[in-house]
Amino acid sequence: MLKLLVGLLVVGNIMLYASNGGYLGAGSTEGREPARSLNGPDAQRIRLIDPATLAGGRQTAAAAAATTGATAGAPPVEAPVAAASSQCIEVGNFDLAEARRFEQALTPLALGDRLSQRAIPDGGRYIVYIPPLADKESADRKGAELRGLGVTDYFVFSDNSDLRFGISLGMFKSAEAANQHLANLARKGVRTAKVAARPSANARTAYQLRGLDGAAEAALAKIKDGFPKQESRACQAG
């Protein structure tokens, strides 16, 4: 009888040890923390992360941080400066008084050699003439020679102009007409006559402006508002 009791006691101790060591299946592990974590209601939310995936995530984060740092350390990009235009703008058909006033208005723009003037042909006159002689007596003798050649339409310049003591043989509106008259005089024997353009008292001036940037073009438009009769246009080639 005593042997039986000792045997039962040994068997009971063995079963208790097996139960505490988890050798009897899931049922014996319900009271332990690892078992509750794996078998509890949130067990489906737990996912094991693959080591390669974890390493890739770390590399991606490091690359993003490096890119952010490089962007933050890069110097700011400056806005491009407006380049000067290569266009040439011509303004006006100015008389002498308006030309002076317009030129004065352009002074603040400091255009320098980017500003030039152009004389506008106004259908001026062309003179056929004999260049100035030494004095009035010489001019009178030349006049007598002309009369001897059958040329009576002339007069001697006696004022203080650049043609003083020269002889005018006619004024014409076109170079063609003046040259035709010169040819007619040559056939009569007049050898020293010439043709020259004579500026009109109503001579006009245009201004040409080159290499203007946006600010200068805006300033020019504002200046031109003070000259409402004047037009702007592109410069003619050549």
mmCIF file with all atom_site columns, C-alpha atoms in Angstrom, residues 139-224:
data_model
loop_
_atom_site.group_PDB
_atom_site.id
_atom_site.type_symbol
_atom_site.label_atom_id
_atom_site.label_alt_id
_atom_site.label_comp_id
_atom_site.label_asym_id
_atom_site.label_entity_id
_atom_site.label_seq_id
_atom_site.pdbx_PDB_ins_code
_atom_site.Cartn_x
_atom_site.Cartn_y
_atom_site.Cartn_z
_atom_site.occupancy
_atom_site.B_iso_or_equiv
_atom_site.pdbx_formal_charge
_atom_site.auth_seq_id
_atom_site.auth_comp_id
_atom_site.auth_asym_id
_atom_site.auth_atom_id
_atom_site.pdbx_PDB_model_num
ATOM 1  C CA . ALA A 1 139 ? 30.934 136.880 -109.588 1.00 0.00 ? 139 ALA A CA 1
ATOM 2  C CA . ASP A 1 140 ? 29.767 139.694 -111.845 1.00 0.00 ? 140 ASP A CA 1
ATOM 3  C CA . ARG A 1 141 ? 32.286 138.722 -114.531 1.00 0.00 ? 141 ARG A CA 1
ATOM 4  C CA . LYS A 1 142 ? 31.059 135.119 -114.362 1.00 0.00 ? 142 LYS A CA 1
ATOM 5  C CA . GLY A 1 143 ? 27.516 136.404 -114.781 1.00 0.00 ? 143 GLY A CA 1
ATOM 6  C CA . ALA A 1 144 ? 28.548 138.223 -117.924 1.00 0.00 ? 144 ALA A CA 1
ATOM 7  C CA . GLU A 1 145 ? 30.015 134.976 -119.287 1.00 0.00 ? 145 GLU A CA 1
ATOM 8  C CA . LEU A 1 146 ? 26.732 133.203 -118.614 1.00 0.00 ? 146 LEU A CA 1
ATOM 9  C CA . ARG A 1 147 ? 24.785 135.813 -120.514 1.00 0.00 ? 147 ARG A CA 1
ATOM 10 C CA . GLY A 1 148 ? 27.185 135.339 -123.386 1.00 0.00 ? 148 GLY A CA 1
ATOM 11 C CA . LEU A 1 149 ? 26.263 131.618 -123.389 1.00 0.00 ? 149 LEU A CA 1
ATOM 12 C CA . GLY A 1 150 ? 22.581 132.395 -123.488 1.00 0.00 ? 150 GLY A CA 1
ATOM 13 C CA . VAL A 1 151 ? 21.954 131.795 -119.768 1.00 0.00 ? 151 VAL A CA 1
ATOM 14 C CA . THR A 1 152 ? 19.994 134.665 -118.298 1.00 0.00 ? 152 THR A CA 1
ATOM 15 C CA . ASP A 1 153 ? 18.127 132.968 -115.430 1.00 0.00 ? 153 ASP A CA 1
ATOM 16 C CA . TYR A 1 154 ? 20.621 133.325 -112.576 1.00 0.00 ? 154 TYR A CA 1
ATOM 17 C CA . PHE A 1 155 ? 21.459 135.502 -109.598 1.00 0.00 ? 155 PHE A CA 1
ATOM 18 C CA . VAL A 1 156 ? 24.514 136.171 -107.426 1.00 0.00 ? 156 VAL A CA 1
ATOM 19 C CA . PHE A 1 157 ? 24.421 135.329 -103.705 1.00 0.00 ? 157 PHE A CA 1
ATOM 20 C CA . SER A 1 158 ? 25.378 138.463 -101.818 1.00 0.00 ? 158 SER A CA 1
ATOM 21 C CA . ASP A 1 159 ? 24.303 137.516 -98.284  1.00 0.00 ? 159 ASP A CA 1
ATOM 22 C CA . ASN A 1 160 ? 26.508 135.985 -95.594  1.00 0.00 ? 160 ASN A CA 1
ATOM 23 C CA . SER A 1 161 ? 25.530 132.395 -96.370  1.00 0.00 ? 161 SER A CA 1
ATOM 24 C CA . ASP A 1 162 ? 27.947 129.637 -97.309  1.00 0.00 ? 162 ASP A CA 1
ATOM 25 C CA . LEU A 1 163 ? 27.220 130.458 -100.973 1.00 0.00 ? 163 LEU A CA 1
ATOM 26 C CA . ARG A 1 164 ? 28.232 134.143 -100.750 1.00 0.00 ? 164 ARG A CA 1
ATOM 27 C CA . PHE A 1 165 ? 29.450 135.285 -104.208 1.00 0.00 ? 165 PHE A CA 1
ATOM 28 C CA . GLY A 1 166 ? 28.270 132.040 -105.733 1.00 0.00 ? 166 GLY A CA 1
ATOM 29 C CA . ILE A 1 167 ? 25.752 132.019 -108.580 1.00 0.00 ? 167 ILE A CA 1
ATOM 30 C CA . SER A 1 168 ? 22.393 130.256 -108.455 1.00 0.00 ? 168 SER A CA 1
ATOM 31 C CA . LEU A 1 169 ? 21.217 128.762 -111.743 1.00 0.00 ? 169 LEU A CA 1
ATOM 32 C CA . GLY A 1 170 ? 17.947 127.322 -110.481 1.00 0.00 ? 170 GLY A CA 1
ATOM 33 C CA . MET A 1 171 ? 16.148 125.568 -107.585 1.00 0.00 ? 171 MET A CA 1
ATOM 34 C CA . PHE A 1 172 ? 14.341 122.250 -108.075 1.00 0.00 ? 172 PHE A CA 1
ATOM 35 C CA . LYS A 1 173 ? 12.210 119.904 -105.976 1.00 0.00 ? 173 LYS A CA 1
ATOM 36 C CA . SER A 1 174 ? 13.911 116.727 -107.179 1.00 0.00 ? 174 SER A CA 1
ATOM 37 C CA . ALA A 1 175 ? 17.447 115.659 -107.897 1.00 0.00 ? 175 ALA A CA 1
ATOM 38 C CA . GLU A 1 176 ? 16.357 114.352 -111.301 1.00 0.00 ? 176 GLU A CA 1
ATOM 39 C CA . ALA A 1 177 ? 15.080 117.750 -112.400 1.00 0.00 ? 177 ALA A CA 1
ATOM 40 C CA . ALA A 1 178 ? 18.200 119.480 -111.103 1.00 0.00 ? 178 ALA A CA 1
ATOM 41 C CA . ASN A 1 179 ? 20.500 117.075 -112.950 1.00 0.00 ? 179 ASN A CA 1
ATOM 42 C CA . GLN A 1 180 ? 18.499 117.508 -116.139 1.00 0.00 ? 180 GLN A CA 1
ATOM 43 C CA . HIS A 1 181 ? 18.931 121.294 -115.916 1.00 0.00 ? 181 HIS A CA 1
ATOM 44 C CA . LEU A 1 182 ? 22.663 120.824 -115.278 1.00 0.00 ? 182 LEU A CA 1
ATOM 45 C CA . ALA A 1 183 ? 22.912 118.729 -118.444 1.00 0.00 ? 183 ALA A CA 1
ATOM 46 C CA . ASN A 1 184 ? 21.136 121.439 -120.429 1.00 0.00 ? 184 ASN A CA 1
ATOM 47 C CA . LEU A 1 185 ? 23.578 124.062 -119.114 1.00 0.00 ? 185 LEU A CA 1
ATOM 48 C CA . ALA A 1 186 ? 26.531 121.860 -120.026 1.00 0.00 ? 186 ALA A CA 1
ATOM 49 C CA . ARG A 1 187 ? 25.302 121.686 -123.613 1.00 0.00 ? 187 ARG A CA 1
ATOM 50 C CA . LYS A 1 188 ? 25.351 125.495 -123.652 1.00 0.00 ? 188 LYS A CA 1
ATOM 51 C CA . GLY A 1 189 ? 28.962 125.535 -122.460 1.00 0.00 ? 189 GLY A CA 1
ATOM 52 C CA . VAL A 1 190 ? 28.562 126.015 -118.696 1.00 0.00 ? 190 VAL A CA 1
ATOM 53 C CA . ARG A 1 191 ? 31.304 123.801 -117.216 1.00 0.00 ? 191 ARG A CA 1
ATOM 54 C CA . THR A 1 192 ? 31.649 124.761 -113.553 1.00 0.00 ? 192 THR A CA 1
ATOM 55 C CA . ALA A 1 193 ? 28.043 124.367 -112.377 1.00 0.00 ? 193 ALA A CA 1
ATOM 56 C CA . LYS A 1 194 ? 27.110 121.760 -109.730 1.00 0.00 ? 194 LYS A CA 1
ATOM 57 C CA . VAL A 1 195 ? 24.037 120.256 -108.052 1.00 0.00 ? 195 VAL A CA 1
ATOM 58 C CA . ALA A 1 196 ? 23.587 120.218 -104.270 1.00 0.00 ? 196 ALA A CA 1
ATOM 59 C CA . ALA A 1 197 ? 20.749 119.462 -101.874 1.00 0.00 ? 197 ALA A CA 1
ATOM 60 C CA . ARG A 1 198 ? 19.600 122.424 -99.835  1.00 0.00 ? 198 ARG A CA 1
ATOM 61 C CA . PRO A 1 199 ? 17.940 121.661 -96.465  1.00 0.00 ? 199 PRO A CA 1
ATOM 62 C CA . SER A 1 200 ? 14.439 122.948 -96.098  1.00 0.00 ? 200 SER A CA 1
ATOM 63 C CA . ALA A 1 201 ? 13.477 125.327 -93.334  1.00 0.00 ? 201 ALA A CA 1
ATOM 64 C CA . ASN A 1 202 ? 10.976 122.634 -92.329  1.00 0.00 ? 202 ASN A CA 1
ATOM 65 C CA . ALA A 1 203 ? 13.580 119.879 -91.919  1.00 0.00 ? 203 ALA A CA 1
ATOM 66 C CA . ARG A 1 204 ? 12.452 117.041 -89.645  1.00 0.00 ? 204 ARG A CA 1
ATOM 67 C CA . THR A 1 205 ? 14.303 114.714 -87.276  1.00 0.00 ? 205 THR A CA 1
ATOM 68 C CA . ALA A 1 206 ? 13.632 111.179 -86.056  1.00 0.00 ? 206 ALA A CA 1
ATOM 69 C CA . TYR A 1 207 ? 15.274 109.508 -83.049  1.00 0.00 ? 207 TYR A CA 1
ATOM 70 C CA . GLN A 1 208 ? 16.405 105.887 -83.079  1.00 0.00 ? 208 GLN A CA 1
ATOM 71 C CA . LEU A 1 209 ? 16.757 103.981 -79.780  1.00 0.00 ? 209 LEU A CA 1
ATOM 72 C CA . ARG A 1 210 ? 18.435 100.588 -79.536  1.00 0.00 ? 210 ARG A CA 1
ATOM 73 C CA . GLY A 1 211 ? 18.988 97.937  -76.866  1.00 0.00 ? 211 GLY A CA 1
ATOM 74 C CA . LEU A 1 212 ? 16.193 98.990  -74.513  1.00 0.00 ? 212 LEU A CA 1
ATOM 75 C CA . ASP A 1 213 ? 15.195 96.710  -71.652  1.00 0.00 ? 213 ASP A CA 1
ATOM 76 C CA . GLY A 1 214 ? 11.646 96.500  -70.333  1.00 0.00 ? 214 GLY A CA 1
ATOM 77 C CA . ALA A 1 215 ? 12.065 99.381  -67.885  1.00 0.00 ? 215 ALA A CA 1
ATOM 78 C CA . ALA A 1 216 ? 13.525 101.671 -70.559  1.00 0.00 ? 216 ALA A CA 1
ATOM 79 C CA . GLU A 1 217 ? 10.723 100.819 -72.993  1.00 0.00 ? 217 GLU A CA 1
ATOM 80 C CA . ALA A 1 218 ? 8.139  101.666 -70.324  1.00 0.00 ? 218 ALA A CA 1
ATOM 81 C CA . ALA A 1 219 ? 9.907  104.964 -69.617  1.00 0.00 ? 219 ALA A CA 1
ATOM 82 C CA . LEU A 1 220 ? 9.997  105.752 -73.346  1.00 0.00 ? 220 LEU A CA 1
ATOM 83 C CA . ALA A 1 221 ? 6.262  105.108 -73.656  1.00 0.00 ? 221 ALA A CA 1
ATOM 84 C CA . LYS A 1 222 ? 5.624  107.519 -70.795  1.00 0.00 ? 222 LYS A CA 1
ATOM 85 C CA . ILE A 1 223 ? 7.849  110.190 -72.364  1.00 0.00 ? 223 ILE A CA 1
ATOM 86 C CA . LYS A 1 224 ? 6.135  109.780 -75.711  1.00 0.00 ? 224 LYS A CA 1
#
